XYZ file of C-alpha atoms in Angstrom:
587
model
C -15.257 -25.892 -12.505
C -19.053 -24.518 -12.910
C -17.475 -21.414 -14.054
C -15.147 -22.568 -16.733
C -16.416 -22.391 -19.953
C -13.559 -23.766 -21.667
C -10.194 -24.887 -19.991
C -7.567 -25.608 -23.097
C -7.324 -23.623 -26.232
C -4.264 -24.985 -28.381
C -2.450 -23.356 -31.572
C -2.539 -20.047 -29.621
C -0.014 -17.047 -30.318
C 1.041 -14.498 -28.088
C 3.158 -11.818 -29.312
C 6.678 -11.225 -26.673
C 7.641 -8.028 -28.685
C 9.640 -9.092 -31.897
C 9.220 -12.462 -31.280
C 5.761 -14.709 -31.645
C 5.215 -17.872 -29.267
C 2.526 -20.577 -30.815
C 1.640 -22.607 -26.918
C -1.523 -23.940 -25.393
C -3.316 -21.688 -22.834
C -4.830 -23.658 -20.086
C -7.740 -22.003 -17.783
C -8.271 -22.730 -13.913
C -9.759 -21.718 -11.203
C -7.697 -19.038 -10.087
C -5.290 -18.030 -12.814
C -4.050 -18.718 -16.520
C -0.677 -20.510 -18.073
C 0.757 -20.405 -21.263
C 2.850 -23.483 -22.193
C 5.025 -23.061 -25.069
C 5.639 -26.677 -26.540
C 9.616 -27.964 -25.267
C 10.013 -25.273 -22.720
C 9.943 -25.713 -18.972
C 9.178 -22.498 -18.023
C 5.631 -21.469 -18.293
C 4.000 -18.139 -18.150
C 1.337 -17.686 -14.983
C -1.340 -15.015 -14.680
C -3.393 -14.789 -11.686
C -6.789 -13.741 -12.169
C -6.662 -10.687 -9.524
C -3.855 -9.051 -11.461
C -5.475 -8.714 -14.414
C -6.374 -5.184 -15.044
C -8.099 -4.970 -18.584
C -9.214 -7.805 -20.833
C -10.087 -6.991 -24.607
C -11.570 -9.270 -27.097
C -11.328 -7.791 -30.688
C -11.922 -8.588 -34.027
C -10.196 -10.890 -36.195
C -7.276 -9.826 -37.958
C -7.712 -9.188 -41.850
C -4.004 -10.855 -42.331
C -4.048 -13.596 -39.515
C -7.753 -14.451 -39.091
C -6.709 -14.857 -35.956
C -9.133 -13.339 -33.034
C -7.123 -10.503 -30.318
C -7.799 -11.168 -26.862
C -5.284 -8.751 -25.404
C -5.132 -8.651 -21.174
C -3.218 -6.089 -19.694
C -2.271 -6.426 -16.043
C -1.580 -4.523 -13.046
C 2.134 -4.848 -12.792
C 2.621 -3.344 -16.574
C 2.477 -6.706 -18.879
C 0.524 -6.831 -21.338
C 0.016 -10.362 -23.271
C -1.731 -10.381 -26.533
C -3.086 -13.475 -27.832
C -4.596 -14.464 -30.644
C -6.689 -17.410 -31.072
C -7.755 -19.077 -33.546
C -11.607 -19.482 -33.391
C -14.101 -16.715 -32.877
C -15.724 -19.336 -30.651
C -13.167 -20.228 -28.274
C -12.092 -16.304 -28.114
C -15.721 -15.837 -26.648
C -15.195 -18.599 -24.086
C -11.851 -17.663 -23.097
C -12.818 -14.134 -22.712
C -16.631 -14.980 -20.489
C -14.179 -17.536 -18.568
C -12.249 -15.020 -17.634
C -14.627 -12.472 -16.481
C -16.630 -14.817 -14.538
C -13.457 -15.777 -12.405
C -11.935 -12.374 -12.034
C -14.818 -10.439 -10.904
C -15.847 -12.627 -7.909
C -18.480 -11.783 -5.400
C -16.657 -12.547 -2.066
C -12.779 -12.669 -1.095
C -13.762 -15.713 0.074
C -13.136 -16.802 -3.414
C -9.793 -15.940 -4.105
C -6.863 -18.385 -4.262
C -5.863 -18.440 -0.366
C -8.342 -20.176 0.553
C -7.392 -22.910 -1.586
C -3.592 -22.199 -2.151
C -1.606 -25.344 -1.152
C 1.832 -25.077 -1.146
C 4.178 -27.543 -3.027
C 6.440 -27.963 -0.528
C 5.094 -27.251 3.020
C 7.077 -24.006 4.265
C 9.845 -24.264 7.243
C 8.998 -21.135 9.022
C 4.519 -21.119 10.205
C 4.255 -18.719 12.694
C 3.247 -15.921 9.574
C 0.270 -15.180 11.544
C 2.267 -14.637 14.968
C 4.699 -12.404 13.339
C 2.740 -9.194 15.455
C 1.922 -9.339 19.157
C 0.890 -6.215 20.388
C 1.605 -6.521 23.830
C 5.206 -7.579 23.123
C 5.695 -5.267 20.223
C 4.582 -2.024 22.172
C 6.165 -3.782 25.433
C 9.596 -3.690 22.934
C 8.596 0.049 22.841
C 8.300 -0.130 26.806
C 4.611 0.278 27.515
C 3.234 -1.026 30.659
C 7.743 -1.679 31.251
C 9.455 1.742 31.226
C 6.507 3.995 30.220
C 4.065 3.787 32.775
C 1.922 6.638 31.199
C 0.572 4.261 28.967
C -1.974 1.352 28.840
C -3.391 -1.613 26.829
C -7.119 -1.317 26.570
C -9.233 -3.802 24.853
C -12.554 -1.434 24.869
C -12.752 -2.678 21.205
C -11.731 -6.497 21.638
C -15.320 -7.201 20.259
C -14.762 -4.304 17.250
C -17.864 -2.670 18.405
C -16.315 0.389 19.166
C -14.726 0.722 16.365
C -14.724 -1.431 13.634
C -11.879 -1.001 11.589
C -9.143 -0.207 14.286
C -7.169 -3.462 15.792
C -8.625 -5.291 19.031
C -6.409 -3.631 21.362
C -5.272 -0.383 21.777
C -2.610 1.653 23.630
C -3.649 5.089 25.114
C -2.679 7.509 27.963
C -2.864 5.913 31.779
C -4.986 8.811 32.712
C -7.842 8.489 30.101
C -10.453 5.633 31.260
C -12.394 3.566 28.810
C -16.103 6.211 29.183
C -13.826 9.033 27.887
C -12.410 6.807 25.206
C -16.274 5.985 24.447
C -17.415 10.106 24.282
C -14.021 11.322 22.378
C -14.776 8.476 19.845
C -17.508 10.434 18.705
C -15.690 12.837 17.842
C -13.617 11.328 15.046
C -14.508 9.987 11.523
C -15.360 6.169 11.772
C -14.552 6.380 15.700
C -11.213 6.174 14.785
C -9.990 8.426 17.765
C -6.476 9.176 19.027
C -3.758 6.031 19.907
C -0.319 5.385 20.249
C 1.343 4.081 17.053
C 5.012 4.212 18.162
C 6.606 5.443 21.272
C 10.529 6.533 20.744
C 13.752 5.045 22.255
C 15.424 7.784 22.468
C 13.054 10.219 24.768
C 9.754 8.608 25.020
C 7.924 10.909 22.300
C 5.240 9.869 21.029
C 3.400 9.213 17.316
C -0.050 8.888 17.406
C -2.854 8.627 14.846
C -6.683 9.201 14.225
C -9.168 10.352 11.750
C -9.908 14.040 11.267
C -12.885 15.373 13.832
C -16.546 16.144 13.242
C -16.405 19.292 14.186
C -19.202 20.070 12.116
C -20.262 23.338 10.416
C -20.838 25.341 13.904
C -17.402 24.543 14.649
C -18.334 22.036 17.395
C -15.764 20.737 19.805
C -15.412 17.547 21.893
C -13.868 18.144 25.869
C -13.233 14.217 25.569
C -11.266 14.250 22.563
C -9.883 17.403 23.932
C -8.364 15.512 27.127
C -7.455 12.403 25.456
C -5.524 14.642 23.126
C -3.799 16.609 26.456
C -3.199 13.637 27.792
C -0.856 12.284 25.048
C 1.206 15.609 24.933
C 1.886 15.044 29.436
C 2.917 11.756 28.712
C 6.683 13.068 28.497
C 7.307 16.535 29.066
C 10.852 17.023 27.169
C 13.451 19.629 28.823
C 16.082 20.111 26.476
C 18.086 22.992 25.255
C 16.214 25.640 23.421
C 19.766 26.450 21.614
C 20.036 22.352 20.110
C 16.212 22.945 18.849
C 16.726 26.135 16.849
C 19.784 24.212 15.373
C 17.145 22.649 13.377
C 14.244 25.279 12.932
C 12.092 23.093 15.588
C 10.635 23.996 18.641
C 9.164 21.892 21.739
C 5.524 22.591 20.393
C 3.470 19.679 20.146
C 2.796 19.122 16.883
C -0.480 17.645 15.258
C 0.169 16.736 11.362
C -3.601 17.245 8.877
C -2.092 14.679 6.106
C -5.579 16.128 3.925
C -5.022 18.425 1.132
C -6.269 21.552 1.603
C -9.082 21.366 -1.037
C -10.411 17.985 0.804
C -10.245 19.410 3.927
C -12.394 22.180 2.773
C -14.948 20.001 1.162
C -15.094 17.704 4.177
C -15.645 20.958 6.950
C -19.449 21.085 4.782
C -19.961 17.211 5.729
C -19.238 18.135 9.397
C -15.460 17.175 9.385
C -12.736 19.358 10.245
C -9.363 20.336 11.622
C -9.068 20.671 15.526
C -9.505 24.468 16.720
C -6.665 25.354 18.160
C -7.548 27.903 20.648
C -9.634 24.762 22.374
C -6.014 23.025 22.130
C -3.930 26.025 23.391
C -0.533 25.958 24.537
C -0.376 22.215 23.132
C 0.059 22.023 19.865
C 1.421 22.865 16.017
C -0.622 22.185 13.062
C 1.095 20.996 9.785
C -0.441 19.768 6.300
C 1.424 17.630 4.561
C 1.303 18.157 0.828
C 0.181 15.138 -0.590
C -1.900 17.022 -3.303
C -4.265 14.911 -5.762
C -3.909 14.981 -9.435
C -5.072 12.832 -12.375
C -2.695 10.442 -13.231
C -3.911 9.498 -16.438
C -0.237 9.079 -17.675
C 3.074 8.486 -15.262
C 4.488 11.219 -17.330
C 2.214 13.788 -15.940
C 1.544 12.275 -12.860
C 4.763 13.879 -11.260
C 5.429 10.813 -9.608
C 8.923 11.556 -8.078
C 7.525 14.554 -6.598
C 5.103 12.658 -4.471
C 7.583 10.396 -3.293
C 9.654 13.643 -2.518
C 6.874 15.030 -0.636
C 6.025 12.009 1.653
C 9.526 11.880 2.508
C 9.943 15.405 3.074
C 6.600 15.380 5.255
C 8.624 12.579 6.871
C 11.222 14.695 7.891
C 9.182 16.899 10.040
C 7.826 14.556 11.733
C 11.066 12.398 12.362
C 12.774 15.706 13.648
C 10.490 16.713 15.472
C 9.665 13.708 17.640
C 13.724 13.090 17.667
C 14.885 16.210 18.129
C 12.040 18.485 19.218
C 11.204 15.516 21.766
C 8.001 16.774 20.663
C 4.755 14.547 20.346
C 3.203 14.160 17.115
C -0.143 13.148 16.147
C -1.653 12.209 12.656
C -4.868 11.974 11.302
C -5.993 12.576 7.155
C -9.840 11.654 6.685
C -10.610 8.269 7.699
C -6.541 7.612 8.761
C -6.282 4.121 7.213
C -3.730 6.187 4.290
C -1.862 9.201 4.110
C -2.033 8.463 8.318
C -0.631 5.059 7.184
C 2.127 6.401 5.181
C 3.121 8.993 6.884
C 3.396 6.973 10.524
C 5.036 3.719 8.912
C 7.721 6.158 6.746
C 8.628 7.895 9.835
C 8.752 5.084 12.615
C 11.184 3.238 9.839
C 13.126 6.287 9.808
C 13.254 6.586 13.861
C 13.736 3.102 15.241
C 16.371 0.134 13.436
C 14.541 -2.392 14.618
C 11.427 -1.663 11.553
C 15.013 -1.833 9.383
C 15.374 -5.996 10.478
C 14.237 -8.518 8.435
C 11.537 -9.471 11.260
C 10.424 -5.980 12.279
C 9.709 -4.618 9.084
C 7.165 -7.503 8.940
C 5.823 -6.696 12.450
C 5.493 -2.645 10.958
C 3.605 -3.846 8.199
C 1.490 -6.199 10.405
C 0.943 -3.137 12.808
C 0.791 0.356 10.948
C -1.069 -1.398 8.110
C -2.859 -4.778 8.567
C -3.747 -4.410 12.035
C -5.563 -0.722 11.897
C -7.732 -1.305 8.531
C -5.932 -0.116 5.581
C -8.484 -1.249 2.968
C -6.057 -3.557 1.149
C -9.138 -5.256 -0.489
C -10.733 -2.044 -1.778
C -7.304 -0.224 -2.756
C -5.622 -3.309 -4.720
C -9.130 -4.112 -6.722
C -9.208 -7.696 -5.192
C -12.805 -7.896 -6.393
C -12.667 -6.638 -10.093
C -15.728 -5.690 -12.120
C -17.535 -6.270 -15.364
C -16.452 -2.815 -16.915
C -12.871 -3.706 -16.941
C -13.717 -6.860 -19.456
C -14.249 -4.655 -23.055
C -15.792 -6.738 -26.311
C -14.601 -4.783 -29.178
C -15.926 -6.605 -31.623
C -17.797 -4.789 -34.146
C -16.679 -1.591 -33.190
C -15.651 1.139 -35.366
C -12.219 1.141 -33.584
C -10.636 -1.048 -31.176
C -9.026 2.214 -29.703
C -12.520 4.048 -29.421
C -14.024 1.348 -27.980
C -11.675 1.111 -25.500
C -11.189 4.889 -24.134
C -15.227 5.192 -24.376
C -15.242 2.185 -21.632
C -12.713 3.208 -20.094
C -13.783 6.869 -19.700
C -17.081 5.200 -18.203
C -15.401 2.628 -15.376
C -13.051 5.591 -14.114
C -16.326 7.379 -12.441
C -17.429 4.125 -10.846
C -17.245 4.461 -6.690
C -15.713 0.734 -6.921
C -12.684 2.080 -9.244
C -12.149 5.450 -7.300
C -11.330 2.841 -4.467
C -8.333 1.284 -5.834
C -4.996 3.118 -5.277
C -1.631 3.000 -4.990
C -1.239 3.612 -1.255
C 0.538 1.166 -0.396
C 2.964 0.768 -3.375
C 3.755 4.661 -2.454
C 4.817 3.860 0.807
C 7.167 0.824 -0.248
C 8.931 3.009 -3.153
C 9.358 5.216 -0.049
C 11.728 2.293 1.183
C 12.953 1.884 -1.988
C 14.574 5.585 -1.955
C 15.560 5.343 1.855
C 16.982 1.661 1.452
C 18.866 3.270 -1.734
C 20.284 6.413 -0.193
C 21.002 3.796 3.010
C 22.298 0.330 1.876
C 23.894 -0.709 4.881
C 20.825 0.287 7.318
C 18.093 -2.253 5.844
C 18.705 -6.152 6.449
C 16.077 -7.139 3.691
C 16.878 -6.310 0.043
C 15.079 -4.411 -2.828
C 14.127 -7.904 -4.058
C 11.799 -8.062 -0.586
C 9.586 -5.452 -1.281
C 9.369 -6.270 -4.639
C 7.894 -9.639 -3.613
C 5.498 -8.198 -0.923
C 4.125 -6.015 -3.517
C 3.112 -7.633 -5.791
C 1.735 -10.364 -2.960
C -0.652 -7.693 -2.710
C -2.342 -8.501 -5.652
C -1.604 -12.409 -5.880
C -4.194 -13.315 -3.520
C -2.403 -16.104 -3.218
C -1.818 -15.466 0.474
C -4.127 -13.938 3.557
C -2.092 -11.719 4.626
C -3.264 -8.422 2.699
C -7.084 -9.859 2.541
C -9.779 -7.684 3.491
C -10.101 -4.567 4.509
C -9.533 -4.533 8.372
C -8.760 -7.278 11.044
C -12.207 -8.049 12.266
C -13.206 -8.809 8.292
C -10.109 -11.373 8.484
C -11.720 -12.577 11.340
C -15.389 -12.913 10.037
C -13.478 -14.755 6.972
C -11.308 -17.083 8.961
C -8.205 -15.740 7.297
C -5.961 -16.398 10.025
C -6.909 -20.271 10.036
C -7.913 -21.029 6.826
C -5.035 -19.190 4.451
C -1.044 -18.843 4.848
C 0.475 -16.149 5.613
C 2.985 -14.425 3.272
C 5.686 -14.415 6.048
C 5.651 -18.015 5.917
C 6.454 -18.023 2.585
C 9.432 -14.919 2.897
C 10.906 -16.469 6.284
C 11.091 -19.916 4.845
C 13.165 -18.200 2.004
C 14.721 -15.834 3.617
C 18.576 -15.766 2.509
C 16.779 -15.010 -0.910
C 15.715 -11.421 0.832
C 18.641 -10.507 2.816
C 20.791 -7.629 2.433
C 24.688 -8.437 1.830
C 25.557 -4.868 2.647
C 23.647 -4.961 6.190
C 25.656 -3.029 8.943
C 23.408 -4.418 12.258
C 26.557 -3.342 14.347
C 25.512 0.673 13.148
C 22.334 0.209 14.614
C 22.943 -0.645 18.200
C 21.481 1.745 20.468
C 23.870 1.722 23.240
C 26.328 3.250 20.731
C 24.584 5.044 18.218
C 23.747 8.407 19.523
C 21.361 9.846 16.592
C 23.023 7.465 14.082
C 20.063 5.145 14.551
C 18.052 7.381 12.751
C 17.751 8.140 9.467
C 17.256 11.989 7.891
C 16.716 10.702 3.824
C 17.092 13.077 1.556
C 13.741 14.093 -0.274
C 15.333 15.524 -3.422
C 17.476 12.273 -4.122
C 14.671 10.183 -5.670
C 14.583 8.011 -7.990
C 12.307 5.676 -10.266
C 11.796 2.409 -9.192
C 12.598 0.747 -12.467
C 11.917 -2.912 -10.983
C 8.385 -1.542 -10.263
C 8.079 0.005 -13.786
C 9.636 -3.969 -15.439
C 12.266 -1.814 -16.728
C 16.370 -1.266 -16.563
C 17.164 1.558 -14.305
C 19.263 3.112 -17.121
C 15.856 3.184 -19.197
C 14.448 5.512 -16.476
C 17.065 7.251 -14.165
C 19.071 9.533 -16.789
C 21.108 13.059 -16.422
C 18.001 14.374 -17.944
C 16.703 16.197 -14.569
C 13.951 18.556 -14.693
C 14.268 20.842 -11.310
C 16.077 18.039 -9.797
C 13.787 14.819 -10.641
C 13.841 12.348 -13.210
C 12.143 12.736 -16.394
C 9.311 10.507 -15.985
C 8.019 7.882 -18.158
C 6.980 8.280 -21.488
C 2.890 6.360 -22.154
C 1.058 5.550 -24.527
C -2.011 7.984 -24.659
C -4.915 4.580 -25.436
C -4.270 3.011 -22.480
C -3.543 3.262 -18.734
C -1.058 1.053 -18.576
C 0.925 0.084 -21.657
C 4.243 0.776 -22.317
C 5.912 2.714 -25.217
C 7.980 -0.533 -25.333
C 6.587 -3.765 -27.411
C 4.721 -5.616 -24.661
C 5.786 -8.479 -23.174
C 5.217 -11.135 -20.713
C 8.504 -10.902 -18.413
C 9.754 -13.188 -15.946
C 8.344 -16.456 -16.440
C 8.883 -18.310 -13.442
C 6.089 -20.039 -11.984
C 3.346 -17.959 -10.122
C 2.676 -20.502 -8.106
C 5.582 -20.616 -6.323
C 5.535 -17.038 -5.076
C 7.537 -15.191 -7.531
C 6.912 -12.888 -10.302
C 8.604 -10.250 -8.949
C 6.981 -6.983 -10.617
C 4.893 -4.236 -8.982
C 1.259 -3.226 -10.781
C 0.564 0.607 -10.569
C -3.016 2.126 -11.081
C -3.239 4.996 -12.635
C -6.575 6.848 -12.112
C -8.262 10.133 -10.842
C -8.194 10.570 -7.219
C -9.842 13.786 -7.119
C -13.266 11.844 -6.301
C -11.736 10.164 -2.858
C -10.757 12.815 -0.273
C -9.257 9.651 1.283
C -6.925 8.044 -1.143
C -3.601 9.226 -1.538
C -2.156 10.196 -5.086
């Protein structure tokens, strides 16, 4: 309560488009609510979804004093208060609880829940011995082991405790070949197929440094994982599909950061000290500017994830061939790529309960930066005081032109979100194949930014451990399996997924030119966003304003206005900012 300057203001306004709402805004600890007087609904708004916060000058007509907040999932609420005084507290309150100095401080530490949840075992959702045992490791697929090298993360800090790499390669050569890859993040098995034991493995890219160095560890880790299964099938059923039985190794960089990063010692493997074992690809997840979804071509990234997707998912189906993945620091386009294609290979990531155990594996357990990438810890330079400015507007691009070359901004982005309106446009061109409904990954994204569970906390599983997250928050599967009829799919065929009878039909090929927006994630109708108007077969994109990163062209309102505290609000924030200055975040 040290940090609340003021906790009530009555007699305030907020605008909902046409229509103007006199209620009482209430401050706490972790969030904001606007009662209207005789309504039972009340509008919530978690500090750590707050994107911008601007106090301006009275209003010549009103007298009333702005504060308008804009948040990460596309509302915008502007208030006006009555008092110059109270705006000034409202606003400092604000700040001081949004930009924290530890995650320690968000609301899952303290989050209670009204009604104690019927499903707990959130935090037991993964096991990696039974999840890669399900993928028959240590079972059926004896060329594989569990290692625990790092069970102390001191071999690598941001990969998971336990790892799963070729029988033949001992702990000393995992030691030497780590080395060899950015943030020791060397070669391991992410997902081993059903259908012919192929494999999908991930790292970061290699030091090989400007003289072209080369690693003999990294070199025999990387033949070991290609013996694993040697695949003899019919060159004729290959060329059916343009593949080949070429291993294949998959640089998710663009070019232009893989370029920069060879003159800071990284690289992409030489392949004449990898002969005769593998295929390189680059998947074109090019970096632009998004500072408007109108010119951020959008669809077309979703197109080309899916499309890099394909080759993968083909090849390791198909092709029988093994596949390895690495971008820069492979925490995500590795991610993305890996969790898109293993959903696409195996039904089981399509269940309710795996899709949580994918999540839990591809991106909790091996150190996607949730933290960094969702903004969890805001900063001073998103709160803008306008007052006595020339112009509100000018005020606000000049700061905001200023906070966009921070390092702390350039880490926030949209990985993540990419990869579920991946799931979106598979789940849509596939309704019968997905248990869980489009109303699911709504939720999880924007638990992302709630902080109101543990879940996506931190940036890697030994910081959840340093910060007790595991013991001292919930987990947001507690919270989706104790509600889960609310996230089921009506239209779920599990009968089409059974692998005794499915042949290929258990996995999916989607179709990168048949995207779509998202309008749930955009707080809009689809019919507002998915026309006949197709430009070179996408949609026509969004239409922004040109003062701000995230308003609509729409009046602003507040949306759904069920409580926050009971784990709804189910709307998806979107960043839009210059990735250019991040080899390592995705556009």
């Amino acid at each position: 309560m040290d940090f609340l300057k003021i906790t009530k203001v009555e007699n305030v306004t907020l605008e909902k488009g046409q229509v103007t709402t006199i209620g009482t805004l209430h401050l706490t600890t972790h969030q904001m609510i606007f009662r209207q007087p005789y309504q039972k609904d009340e509008i919530w708004i978690p500090y750590p979804i707050i994107h911008t916060v601007e106090r301006r000058s009275s209003t010549a007509d009103t007298k009333l004093w702005p504060l308008i907040i804009r948040c990460r999932d596309f509302k915008t609420y502007p208030f006006f208060i009555q008092f110059e005084q109270d705006s000034i507290d409202v606003f400092d309150t604000i700040q001081k609880l949004t930009c924290i100095d530890s995650i320690s401080q968000v609301y899952a530490f303290d989050y209670i829940p009204e009604k104690e949840f019927s499903s707990s075992d959130g935090w037991s959702v993964y096991d990696v011995y039974q999840e890669y045992g399900r993928m028959g490791v240590g079972i059926t697929a004896f060329s594989w082991r569990f290692s625990t090298v790092n069970r102390e993360y001191t071999f690598c800090e941001t990969y998971p405790h336990t790892l799963v790499v070729p029988a033949k390669i001992s702990d000393t050569v995992l030691h030497h070949a780590s080395k060899f890859r950015s943030k020791n993040r060397l070669p391991v098995l992410s997902y081993l197929h059903w259908h012919n034991k192929a494999s999908i493995t991930r790292s970061s890219q290699p030091m090989v440094g400007l003289k072209k160095n080369r690693s003999i560890q990294d070199e025999k880790l990387i033949e070991a994982i290609f013996r694993t299964n040697v695949p003899s099938l019919p060159p004729g059923l290959l060329s059916v599909y343009g593949s080949t039985q070429t291993n294949l190794i998959v640089d998710a960089r663009p070019t232009a950061n893989a370029i920069a990063n060879a003159a800071l010692g990284a690289g992409s493997e030489n392949m004449e000290h990898y002969k005769n074992l593998i295929q390189t690809a680059e998947a074109q997840c090019l970096p632009i500017k998004k500072q408007n979804l109108d010119k951020s071509n959008w669809l077309k990234h979703i197109s080309t994830l899916l499309e890099s997707c394909l080759i993968i998912i083909k090849n390791v189906h198909i092709a029988s061939s093994h596949v390895l993945i690495h971008c820069s620091d492979g925490w995500d386009r590795t991610t993305q790529l890996t969790s898109i294609s293993i959903l696409c290979l195996d039904p089981y990531y399509r269940t309710f309960r795996g899709f949580q155990v994918l999540v839990e594996k591809e991106w909790v357990s091996f150190g996607h930066k949730f933290s960094d990438r969702s903004g969890h810890l805001s900063d001073e330079k998103y709160f803008i005081n306008s007052v006595n400015a020339n112009a509100a507007n000018t005020a606000f691009n000049t700061v905001q032109s200023k906070f966009y070359n921070q390092s702390h901004v350039r880490e926030i982005s949209p990985v993540f979100q990419q990869f579920l309106d991946c799931v979106f446009q598979i789940l849509s061109q596939f309704p019968t194949r997905f248990e869980f409904n489009e109303k699911f990954l709504i939720e999880l994204h924007y638990h992302c930014y709630s902080c109101q569970f543990g879940t996506f906390l931190c940036n890697s599983e030994k910081e959840r451990m340093d910060y007790k997250v595991t013991t001292d928050t919930y987990s947001v599967w507690d919270y989706f399996n104790s509600n889960k009829s609310d996230f089921l799919n009506p239209l779920y065929d599990g009968g089409a997924e059974d692998k005794e009878d499915m042949g290929n039909n258990g996995v999916l090929l989607p179709d990168e030119k048949n995207v779509k927006y998202w309008a749930a994630l955009f707080n809009k109708q689809d019919d507002e966003l998915n026309n006949n108007d197709d430009i070179e077969g996408f949609t026509t994109p969004i239409r922004w304003k040109s003062d701000s990163p995230i308003s609509r062209t729409e009046s602003p309102g507040t949306g759904d206005s069920d409580s926050w505290k009971n784990g709804l609000k189910p709307f998806s924030p979107l960043k839009l900012m210059n990735y250019d200055d991040n080899p390592d975040i995705v556009p």
